[in-house]
Amino acid sequence: MSHETKALFIIFGATGDLAHRKLYPAIYELYKKGYLSKSFAVIGTARREWSDDYFQEVVRDSIADGIESEEHAKEFSTHFRYQSHNVKDTAHYVTLKKLADELDEEYGLEGNRIFYLSMSPSFFGTITSHLKAQSLATDEGFNRVVIEKPFGTDFESSKELNDEINSSFAEDQLYRIDHYLGKEMVQNILALRFSNPLLENSWNKETIANFQVTLSEDLGVEERGEYYDKSGALRDMVQNHVLQVVGMLTMNRPDSFTPEDVRREKLAIIESLKTPVVTQDETTDFVRGQYSDSSDQKVKAYRNEDKVDPESLTETFVAGQITIDTDEWRDVPVYVRTGKRMAEKLSRIDIVFKETTSDLFNDSPSTLTIFINPDQGVELVINNKKIGPGMDLEPMKLASLRSKETLKNSPEAYEKLILDVLNGDETHFAHWGEVAESWKYVDQIRQTWDSFEDHIPFYPALSVGPAEANQLLERNGHHWVYTAE
Ligand code: NAD
């Protein structure tokens, strides 16, 4: 049975897209499943002047797809209050504290507070210092701060941001969201690897030829052109999600699933990444691209997107060969790629095993695929004897994908992560050490790219990316398992 935690959520950026699309539905699911019942309240704050009634209407609208009944949704929404707020105005924090204390009393929340910063990171330092100065953080209960990405734009800025936040809140009060870490199949990597000796004993340089991580989106930049044009795929995806997945794939077995043990092992991987070679020829470990019009001209080029510089050199695609500089993994390349306006929306990991060393067979490499999104499941492709005379082989697929029904009932990443925050479990959140090391890694690539002449390879929208991404593997005699065909 679910364990209930009492808490007051204060959501900064309550009128924003993320709150509407992800946070309210996730909190409602937790309410539906009994993790939150009578003893919780939510204060939404943002610049706009909204009434409580209007805010509650917005919340009901955001959860409309999954409600048990109109009445249940209504009861849920009565726990929500709205306070218009300018993050820079001290007086507003005083009003906010008054409302927080009232709700604490009304719902018996014992001073437990979750501050959810769903706003531009440029405000994080200001907000956290006011939370401390105006005593919104309580002495009686827990105080946890949830932080959205991006956490800085490079190592320097992320360190500055971290120091600012740390002057009010300690590391163990901070929950840096990386929603990939909340995904079922990303968490499942550790279960698959460490609960099956069959896989655990094969997870090494003797058996694995290479890892391939593909996180691809079919959408373009939508309304986020202004942010994206300054960020690009390397900062937006590689620094966080891609490197976290690489850590999960290659970390040593943790002693336990406590945050300390899991994060220590993951950090050990990120710390041992070899400095990538970044050049403009085939010796490079990282390549980039930007989408042009689709071949049927129906989808416009990145440079023609709203709020994007028409001469932008921002990469909407990155592919790379990552080397983990340890005895175990030095000779096993980890190939990664991520991009927008790709042929399909999907996240998957392909593990390519080595071929046999004997001359008995003309075998092809076995592969294990972990489907993360939208499919969830595992597929193993192994060699199998063809029916008939001789010993010719053909690939055999052993696949198990979770059914649509199972997926419909399985919790969203945000639901799981918010539950972790309620329970004080930081295992699936990025620790400062991981963030810092990841930035140092991608900064080396970014700085070299910035020093190159004004040039970026293009790929047609709705394709698998530029040809350079294939050459990256071909130089080692490898190829991408997933080719979108
Ligand atoms: P948004 O632009 O839709 O919302 C921003 C919110 O901040 C609004 O509620 C706005 O009123 C409030 N705000 C802005 N300036 C303010 C001020 N001076 N005082 C008080 N309130 C102010 O942004 P979003 O898409 O909801 O994203 C929120 C955060 O989550 C950002 O850090 C973003 O990078 C991150 N994020 C968003 C998504 C997504 O899918 N939307 C995904 C990952 C991360």
Coordinates of C-alpha atoms and ligand atoms in Angstrom, one line a residue:
M1 CA 0.0 0.0 0.0
S2 CA 1.1 3.5 -0.7
H3 CA 2.9 5.5 2.0
E4 CA 1.6 9.0 2.4
T5 CA 3.7 12.0 2.9
K6 CA 2.5 15.4 4.1
A7 CA 3.9 18.3 2.2
L8 CA 3.3 21.7 0.8
F9 CA 4.4 22.2 -2.8
I10 CA 5.3 25.7 -3.8
I11 CA 5.6 25.8 -7.6
F12 CA 7.5 28.8 -9.1
G13 CA 6.4 29.1 -12.8
A14 CA 2.9 27.8 -12.1
T15 CA 1.4 29.3 -15.3
G16 CA 4.1 27.8 -17.5
D17 CA 4.1 25.0 -20.0
L18 CA 5.9 22.4 -17.9
A19 CA 3.6 22.9 -14.9
H20 CA 0.5 22.4 -17.1
R21 CA 1.7 19.5 -19.1
K22 CA 3.7 17.5 -16.6
L23 CA 3.5 18.7 -13.0
Y24 CA -0.2 18.9 -12.3
P25 CA -1.0 15.6 -14.0
A26 CA 1.8 13.9 -12.0
I27 CA 0.6 15.3 -8.7
Y28 CA -2.9 14.2 -9.6
E29 CA -1.7 10.6 -10.3
L30 CA 0.0 10.5 -6.9
Y31 CA -3.2 11.8 -5.3
K32 CA -5.2 9.1 -7.2
K33 CA -2.9 6.4 -6.0
G34 CA -3.1 7.4 -2.4
Y35 CA 0.5 8.9 -2.0
L36 CA -1.2 12.2 -1.2
S37 CA -4.6 12.4 0.3
K38 CA -5.9 15.1 2.7
S39 CA -2.5 16.3 3.9
F40 CA -1.1 18.2 1.0
A41 CA -1.4 21.6 -0.6
V42 CA 0.0 23.4 -3.6
I43 CA 0.8 27.1 -4.0
G44 CA 1.3 28.1 -7.6
T45 CA 3.2 31.3 -8.2
A46 CA 4.0 33.2 -11.3
R47 CA 3.9 36.7 -12.7
R48 CA 0.3 36.7 -13.9
E49 CA -2.6 37.8 -11.7
W50 CA -4.7 34.7 -11.3
S51 CA -7.4 34.0 -8.8
D52 CA -7.5 30.8 -6.8
D53 CA -10.7 29.8 -8.8
Y54 CA -9.1 30.4 -12.1
F55 CA -5.9 28.5 -11.1
Q56 CA -8.0 25.5 -9.9
E57 CA -9.8 25.6 -13.3
V58 CA -6.4 25.5 -15.1
V59 CA -5.3 22.6 -12.9
R60 CA -8.5 20.7 -13.6
D61 CA -8.0 21.3 -17.3
S62 CA -4.5 20.0 -17.2
I63 CA -5.6 16.7 -15.6
A64 CA -8.8 16.3 -17.6
D65 CA -7.5 13.2 -19.5
G66 CA -7.0 11.0 -16.5
I67 CA -9.6 11.9 -13.9
E68 CA -11.5 9.4 -11.9
S69 CA -14.6 11.7 -11.8
E70 CA -15.4 15.3 -12.0
E71 CA -16.0 15.3 -8.3
H72 CA -12.6 13.7 -7.5
A73 CA -10.9 16.3 -9.8
K74 CA -12.7 19.1 -8.0
E75 CA -11.8 17.8 -4.6
F76 CA -8.1 17.6 -5.7
S77 CA -8.1 21.1 -7.1
T78 CA -9.3 22.6 -3.8
H79 CA -5.8 21.9 -2.5
F80 CA -4.4 24.5 -4.9
R81 CA -3.9 28.2 -4.2
Y82 CA -2.4 30.9 -6.3
Q83 CA -0.2 33.8 -5.4
S84 CA 0.9 36.2 -8.0
H85 CA 4.6 36.9 -7.6
N86 CA 7.6 38.6 -9.0
V87 CA 10.7 36.6 -8.0
K88 CA 12.7 39.7 -7.4
D89 CA 10.3 41.4 -5.0
T90 CA 11.0 40.8 -1.3
A91 CA 7.5 41.8 -0.2
H92 CA 6.1 38.9 -2.3
Y93 CA 8.0 36.4 -0.4
V94 CA 6.6 37.8 2.9
T95 CA 3.1 37.3 1.5
L96 CA 4.0 33.9 0.2
K97 CA 5.3 32.8 3.6
K98 CA 2.0 33.9 5.3
L99 CA 0.0 31.8 2.8
A100 CA 2.4 28.9 3.3
D101 CA 2.1 29.0 7.1
E102 CA -1.7 29.2 6.8
L103 CA -1.9 26.2 4.5
D104 CA 0.6 24.3 6.8
E105 CA -1.8 24.9 9.7
E106 CA -5.0 24.1 7.7
Y107 CA -3.8 20.8 6.2
G108 CA -1.4 19.8 9.1
L109 CA 1.7 19.6 6.9
E110 CA 4.2 19.7 9.7
G111 CA 6.5 22.2 8.0
N112 CA 7.4 19.9 5.1
R113 CA 8.0 21.9 2.0
I114 CA 8.9 21.2 -1.6
F115 CA 10.0 24.2 -3.6
Y116 CA 9.6 23.4 -7.3
L117 CA 11.6 25.8 -9.5
S118 CA 9.9 25.5 -12.9
M119 CA 11.3 28.7 -14.3
S120 CA 14.3 30.0 -16.1
P121 CA 17.5 29.0 -14.2
S122 CA 18.6 32.7 -14.2
F123 CA 16.1 33.1 -11.3
F124 CA 17.2 30.1 -9.2
G125 CA 19.8 32.0 -7.2
T126 CA 17.4 34.9 -6.4
I127 CA 14.6 32.6 -5.5
T128 CA 16.6 30.3 -3.2
S129 CA 18.2 33.2 -1.3
H130 CA 14.8 34.8 -0.7
L131 CA 13.4 31.4 0.4
K132 CA 16.0 31.4 3.1
A133 CA 16.0 35.1 3.9
Q134 CA 12.2 35.4 4.2
S135 CA 12.1 32.1 6.2
L136 CA 10.0 30.2 3.8
A137 CA 12.2 27.2 4.5
T138 CA 11.0 25.8 7.8
D139 CA 12.9 24.5 10.9
E140 CA 10.3 21.8 11.7
G141 CA 10.0 19.8 8.5
F142 CA 12.0 18.9 5.4
N143 CA 12.8 21.6 2.8
R144 CA 13.5 20.2 -0.6
V145 CA 14.3 22.2 -3.8
V146 CA 13.5 20.7 -7.2
I147 CA 15.4 22.3 -10.0
E148 CA 14.7 22.0 -13.7
K149 CA 17.3 21.9 -16.5
P150 CA 19.3 23.6 -17.9
F151 CA 21.7 23.7 -14.9
G152 CA 24.0 26.3 -16.4
T153 CA 25.4 26.6 -19.9
D154 CA 28.9 25.5 -19.2
F155 CA 31.0 24.4 -16.2
E156 CA 31.7 28.0 -15.1
S157 CA 28.1 29.1 -15.1
S158 CA 26.8 25.9 -13.5
K159 CA 29.4 26.3 -10.7
E160 CA 28.3 29.9 -10.2
L161 CA 24.7 28.8 -10.1
N162 CA 25.5 25.9 -7.7
D163 CA 27.4 28.2 -5.4
E164 CA 24.6 30.6 -5.3
I165 CA 22.0 27.9 -4.5
N166 CA 24.4 26.3 -2.0
S167 CA 24.5 29.5 0.1
S168 CA 20.9 28.8 1.0
F169 CA 20.4 25.1 0.6
A170 CA 22.7 22.1 1.1
E171 CA 23.3 19.5 -1.7
D172 CA 21.1 16.9 0.1
Q173 CA 18.2 19.3 -0.2
L174 CA 18.6 19.7 -4.0
Y175 CA 16.8 17.5 -6.5
R176 CA 18.1 18.3 -10.0
I177 CA 15.6 16.8 -12.5
D178 CA 16.9 14.8 -15.4
H179 CA 13.7 13.3 -16.5
Y180 CA 15.5 10.4 -18.3
L181 CA 16.5 9.1 -14.9
G182 CA 12.8 8.9 -14.1
K183 CA 12.0 6.7 -17.2
E184 CA 11.1 3.1 -16.5
M185 CA 13.5 1.6 -19.0
V186 CA 16.4 3.8 -18.0
Q187 CA 16.0 2.6 -14.4
N188 CA 15.5 -0.9 -15.8
I189 CA 19.1 -0.8 -17.2
L190 CA 20.4 -1.5 -13.7
A191 CA 17.8 -4.3 -13.1
L192 CA 18.7 -6.0 -16.4
R193 CA 22.4 -5.7 -15.9
F194 CA 22.7 -6.7 -12.3
S195 CA 19.8 -9.1 -11.7
N196 CA 20.7 -11.5 -14.6
P197 CA 24.1 -13.2 -14.3
L198 CA 23.6 -14.1 -17.9
L199 CA 23.9 -10.4 -18.8
E200 CA 26.2 -9.3 -15.9
N201 CA 28.8 -11.9 -16.9
S202 CA 28.7 -10.8 -20.5
W203 CA 28.8 -7.0 -19.7
N204 CA 32.5 -6.6 -20.4
K205 CA 35.1 -5.9 -23.1
E206 CA 35.5 -9.6 -23.9
T207 CA 31.9 -9.8 -25.1
I208 CA 30.7 -6.4 -26.0
A209 CA 31.9 -4.7 -29.2
N210 CA 30.2 -1.3 -28.7
F211 CA 27.3 0.5 -27.2
Q212 CA 24.9 2.7 -29.2
V213 CA 22.7 5.3 -27.6
T214 CA 20.1 7.0 -29.8
L215 CA 17.8 9.7 -28.4
S216 CA 15.9 11.1 -31.3
E217 CA 13.0 13.5 -31.7
D218 CA 10.9 14.0 -34.7
L219 CA 9.8 17.5 -33.7
G220 CA 11.7 20.7 -34.4
V221 CA 12.2 23.5 -31.9
E222 CA 8.5 24.4 -31.7
E223 CA 8.1 27.6 -29.5
R224 CA 11.5 27.2 -27.9
G225 CA 13.7 28.6 -30.8
E226 CA 15.1 31.4 -28.7
Y227 CA 16.3 29.1 -25.9
Y228 CA 17.5 26.4 -28.3
D229 CA 19.4 28.6 -30.6
K230 CA 21.7 29.6 -27.7
S231 CA 21.8 26.0 -26.4
G232 CA 22.0 23.4 -29.2
A233 CA 21.9 19.7 -28.9
L234 CA 25.2 19.2 -27.2
R235 CA 24.2 21.3 -24.2
D236 CA 20.5 20.5 -24.3
M237 CA 20.8 16.7 -24.5
V238 CA 24.4 15.4 -24.3
Q239 CA 25.5 17.1 -21.1
N240 CA 22.6 15.7 -19.2
H241 CA 20.5 12.8 -20.6
V242 CA 23.0 11.2 -22.9
L243 CA 25.8 11.1 -20.3
Q244 CA 23.5 9.9 -17.6
V245 CA 22.4 7.0 -19.8
V246 CA 26.1 6.2 -20.6
G247 CA 26.8 6.2 -16.9
M248 CA 23.9 3.8 -16.2
L249 CA 25.1 1.5 -19.0
T250 CA 28.7 1.2 -18.0
M251 CA 28.9 1.9 -14.2
N252 CA 30.1 -0.8 -11.9
R253 CA 27.6 -2.7 -9.8
P254 CA 26.6 -0.4 -6.9
D255 CA 26.7 -1.9 -3.3
S256 CA 23.1 -0.8 -2.9
F257 CA 20.5 1.4 -4.5
T258 CA 21.1 4.2 -2.1
P259 CA 21.7 7.6 -3.7
E260 CA 25.3 7.5 -2.4
D261 CA 26.2 4.2 -3.9
V262 CA 24.5 4.7 -7.3
R263 CA 25.8 8.2 -7.8
R264 CA 29.3 7.3 -6.8
E265 CA 29.5 4.5 -9.4
K266 CA 27.9 6.8 -12.1
L267 CA 30.3 9.6 -11.2
A268 CA 33.3 7.3 -11.5
I269 CA 32.3 6.7 -15.2
I270 CA 31.7 10.4 -16.0
E271 CA 35.0 11.3 -14.4
S272 CA 36.9 8.8 -16.5
L273 CA 35.7 9.9 -19.9
K274 CA 38.6 10.4 -22.2
T275 CA 39.1 13.9 -23.7
P276 CA 37.5 13.6 -27.1
V277 CA 39.3 14.4 -30.3
V278 CA 37.4 17.2 -32.1
T279 CA 38.6 18.1 -35.6
Q280 CA 37.0 19.0 -38.9
D281 CA 38.1 15.7 -40.6
E282 CA 37.5 12.0 -40.1
T283 CA 39.7 11.8 -37.0
T284 CA 37.0 13.6 -35.0
D285 CA 35.1 11.9 -32.2
F286 CA 32.2 14.3 -32.4
V287 CA 30.2 15.5 -35.3
R288 CA 27.2 17.8 -35.6
G289 CA 24.5 18.8 -38.0
Q290 CA 21.6 21.1 -38.5
Y291 CA 18.4 20.3 -40.2
S292 CA 17.5 21.8 -43.6
D293 CA 14.2 21.5 -45.3
S294 CA 12.8 18.0 -45.5
S295 CA 13.3 16.3 -48.9
D296 CA 9.6 16.8 -49.8
Q297 CA 9.9 20.5 -48.7
K298 CA 7.0 20.1 -46.3
V299 CA 9.0 20.7 -43.1
K300 CA 11.0 23.9 -42.9
A301 CA 14.7 24.2 -42.2
Y302 CA 15.9 25.1 -38.7
R303 CA 17.1 28.5 -39.8
N304 CA 13.6 29.4 -40.8
E305 CA 12.1 28.5 -37.5
D306 CA 10.5 31.1 -35.3
K307 CA 13.1 33.1 -33.2
V308 CA 16.1 31.4 -34.7
D309 CA 18.9 33.3 -36.3
P310 CA 18.6 32.9 -40.1
E311 CA 22.4 32.3 -40.2
S312 CA 22.5 30.2 -37.1
L313 CA 25.3 27.7 -36.7
T314 CA 23.6 25.9 -33.8
E315 CA 23.7 22.1 -34.0
T316 CA 20.3 20.3 -33.9
F317 CA 22.1 17.0 -34.1
V318 CA 25.2 15.5 -32.4
A319 CA 26.8 12.2 -32.7
G320 CA 29.9 11.1 -30.9
Q321 CA 32.3 8.3 -29.9
I322 CA 32.8 8.4 -26.2
T323 CA 35.7 6.5 -24.7
I324 CA 35.6 5.5 -21.1
D325 CA 39.3 5.5 -20.1
T326 CA 39.3 2.5 -17.8
D327 CA 40.8 -0.9 -18.3
E328 CA 37.4 -2.4 -18.6
W329 CA 35.9 -0.1 -21.2
R330 CA 38.8 1.7 -23.0
D331 CA 38.4 -0.6 -26.1
V332 CA 34.6 -0.6 -26.2
P333 CA 33.4 2.6 -28.0
V334 CA 30.2 4.1 -26.7
Y335 CA 28.5 5.8 -29.7
V336 CA 25.8 8.3 -29.0
R337 CA 23.6 10.5 -31.1
T338 CA 20.7 12.8 -30.5
G339 CA 18.8 15.2 -32.7
K340 CA 15.7 17.1 -33.6
R341 CA 13.6 16.6 -36.7
M342 CA 14.8 13.0 -37.0
A343 CA 13.0 10.3 -38.9
E344 CA 11.3 9.1 -35.8
K345 CA 10.7 10.0 -32.2
L346 CA 12.5 7.2 -30.2
S347 CA 15.0 6.5 -27.5
R348 CA 16.8 3.2 -27.6
I349 CA 20.1 1.6 -26.6
D350 CA 21.7 -1.1 -28.8
I351 CA 24.4 -3.2 -27.3
V352 CA 26.4 -4.9 -30.0
F353 CA 28.2 -8.1 -29.0
K354 CA 31.4 -9.5 -30.6
E355 CA 31.4 -12.1 -33.3
T356 CA 32.7 -15.5 -32.6
T357 CA 36.5 -15.9 -33.1
S358 CA 36.2 -19.4 -34.6
D359 CA 35.9 -20.2 -38.3
L360 CA 33.0 -22.6 -37.7
F361 CA 30.4 -20.1 -38.7
N362 CA 29.8 -17.1 -40.8
D363 CA 28.0 -15.4 -37.9
S364 CA 26.8 -11.9 -37.4
P365 CA 27.1 -10.0 -34.1
S366 CA 24.3 -10.6 -31.6
T367 CA 22.6 -7.4 -30.4
L368 CA 20.6 -6.5 -27.3
T369 CA 18.3 -3.6 -27.7
I370 CA 16.7 -1.7 -24.8
F371 CA 13.7 0.3 -26.0
I372 CA 13.1 3.3 -23.8
N373 CA 10.5 5.4 -25.6
P374 CA 7.8 5.2 -27.0
D375 CA 8.1 1.4 -27.0
Q376 CA 9.4 -0.1 -23.8
G377 CA 11.0 -3.5 -23.8
V378 CA 14.0 -5.6 -24.7
E379 CA 15.0 -7.4 -27.9
L380 CA 17.8 -9.9 -28.3
V381 CA 18.9 -10.9 -31.7
I382 CA 21.1 -14.0 -31.9
N383 CA 22.3 -16.4 -34.6
N384 CA 20.2 -19.4 -35.3
K385 CA 20.6 -22.3 -37.7
K386 CA 18.7 -21.9 -41.0
I387 CA 16.4 -24.9 -41.6
G388 CA 17.9 -27.3 -44.1
P389 CA 21.2 -28.8 -45.0
G390 CA 24.5 -27.3 -43.8
M391 CA 25.2 -24.9 -41.0
D392 CA 24.0 -21.6 -42.5
L393 CA 22.8 -19.0 -40.0
E394 CA 20.0 -16.5 -39.8
P395 CA 19.2 -13.9 -37.2
M396 CA 16.5 -14.8 -34.6
K397 CA 14.7 -12.1 -32.7
L398 CA 13.6 -12.7 -29.1
A399 CA 11.6 -9.7 -28.2
S400 CA 9.3 -8.6 -25.5
L401 CA 7.7 -5.2 -25.7
R402 CA 5.4 -3.9 -23.0
S403 CA 1.7 -3.8 -24.2
K404 CA -0.1 -0.6 -24.8
E405 CA -2.3 -1.4 -21.8
T406 CA 0.8 -1.8 -19.5
L407 CA 2.2 1.5 -20.8
K408 CA -1.0 3.3 -20.2
N409 CA -1.0 2.2 -16.6
S410 CA 2.7 2.8 -16.0
P411 CA 3.7 6.0 -14.2
E412 CA 5.2 8.9 -16.2
A413 CA 8.8 10.0 -15.3
Y414 CA 7.6 13.1 -13.6
E415 CA 5.2 11.1 -11.4
K416 CA 8.0 8.8 -10.2
L417 CA 10.4 11.6 -9.7
I418 CA 8.0 13.8 -7.7
L419 CA 7.2 10.7 -5.5
D420 CA 11.0 10.3 -5.0
V421 CA 11.1 13.9 -3.8
L422 CA 8.3 13.3 -1.4
N423 CA 10.1 10.3 -0.1
G424 CA 13.5 12.1 0.1
D425 CA 15.1 9.6 -2.3
E426 CA 17.8 11.3 -4.5
T427 CA 18.9 8.2 -6.3
H428 CA 17.4 9.3 -9.7
F429 CA 18.5 12.9 -9.6
A430 CA 21.8 14.4 -10.8
H431 CA 24.3 15.1 -8.1
W432 CA 26.5 18.3 -8.4
G433 CA 29.6 16.1 -9.0
E434 CA 28.0 14.5 -12.1
V435 CA 26.7 17.8 -13.4
A436 CA 30.1 19.4 -13.0
E437 CA 32.0 16.6 -14.7
S438 CA 29.5 16.4 -17.5
W439 CA 29.9 20.1 -18.2
K440 CA 33.7 19.8 -18.3
Y441 CA 33.4 17.0 -20.8
V442 CA 31.0 18.8 -23.2
D443 CA 32.8 22.2 -22.8
Q444 CA 35.9 20.7 -24.5
I445 CA 33.8 19.9 -27.6
R446 CA 31.8 23.2 -27.5
Q447 CA 35.0 25.3 -27.3
T448 CA 36.6 23.6 -30.2
W449 CA 33.5 23.8 -32.4
D450 CA 33.2 27.5 -31.5
S451 CA 36.8 28.0 -32.8
F452 CA 36.1 26.5 -36.2
E453 CA 35.2 28.5 -39.3
D454 CA 31.5 29.3 -39.9
H455 CA 30.4 26.0 -41.1
I456 CA 27.9 23.3 -40.1
P457 CA 26.9 20.2 -42.0
F458 CA 23.2 20.0 -42.9
Y459 CA 20.9 17.0 -42.9
P460 CA 17.4 16.9 -44.3
A461 CA 14.6 17.2 -41.7
L462 CA 13.0 13.8 -40.9
S463 CA 16.2 11.8 -41.7
V464 CA 18.7 10.0 -39.5
G465 CA 21.2 12.9 -39.5
P466 CA 24.3 13.8 -41.6
A467 CA 26.5 11.2 -43.3
E468 CA 29.3 12.1 -40.9
A469 CA 27.5 10.2 -38.1
N470 CA 27.9 7.0 -40.1
Q471 CA 31.6 7.6 -40.8
L472 CA 32.2 7.9 -37.1
L473 CA 31.4 4.2 -36.8
E474 CA 32.7 3.0 -40.1
R475 CA 36.2 4.1 -39.3
N476 CA 36.1 1.4 -36.6
G477 CA 34.4 -1.2 -38.8
H478 CA 31.1 -0.6 -36.9
H479 CA 27.7 0.6 -38.1
W480 CA 24.5 1.9 -36.4
V481 CA 22.1 -0.9 -35.6
Y482 CA 19.1 1.4 -35.9
T483 CA 18.9 3.1 -39.4
A484 CA 15.2 4.1 -39.5
E485 CA 14.5 1.9 -42.6
Ligands
NAD1 P1 7.4 28.8 -19.5 O1 8.1 29.9 -20.2 O2 6.2 28.2 -20.1 O3 7.0 29.3 -18.0 C1 7.8 30.1 -17.2 C2 7.1 30.5 -16.0 O4 7.9 31.4 -15.2 C3 5.8 31.2 -16.2 O5 4.9 30.7 -15.2 C4 6.1 32.7 -15.9 O6 5.0 33.4 -15.4 C5 7.1 32.6 -14.8 N1 8.0 33.8 -14.7 C6 8.8 34.3 -15.6 N2 9.5 35.4 -15.2 C7 9.0 35.6 -13.9 C8 9.2 36.5 -12.9 N3 10.1 37.6 -13.1 N4 8.5 36.4 -11.7 C9 7.7 35.4 -11.5 N5 7.4 34.5 -12.4 C10 8.0 34.5 -13.6 O7 8.6 27.7 -19.2 P2 8.4 26.1 -19.1 O8 8.4 25.5 -20.4 O9 7.2 25.9 -18.2 O10 9.8 25.7 -18.4 C11 10.0 26.0 -17.0 C12 11.4 25.4 -16.7 O11 11.5 24.0 -17.0 C13 12.6 26.0 -17.5 O12 13.7 26.0 -16.7 C14 12.8 25.0 -18.6 O13 14.0 25.1 -19.2 C15 12.5 23.7 -17.9 N6 12.1 22.6 -18.8 C16 10.9 22.7 -19.5 C17 10.5 21.7 -20.3 C18 9.2 21.7 -21.0 O14 8.9 20.7 -21.7 N7 8.5 22.8 -21.0 C19 11.3 20.5 -20.4 C20 12.5 20.5 -19.6 C21 12.8 21.5 -18.8

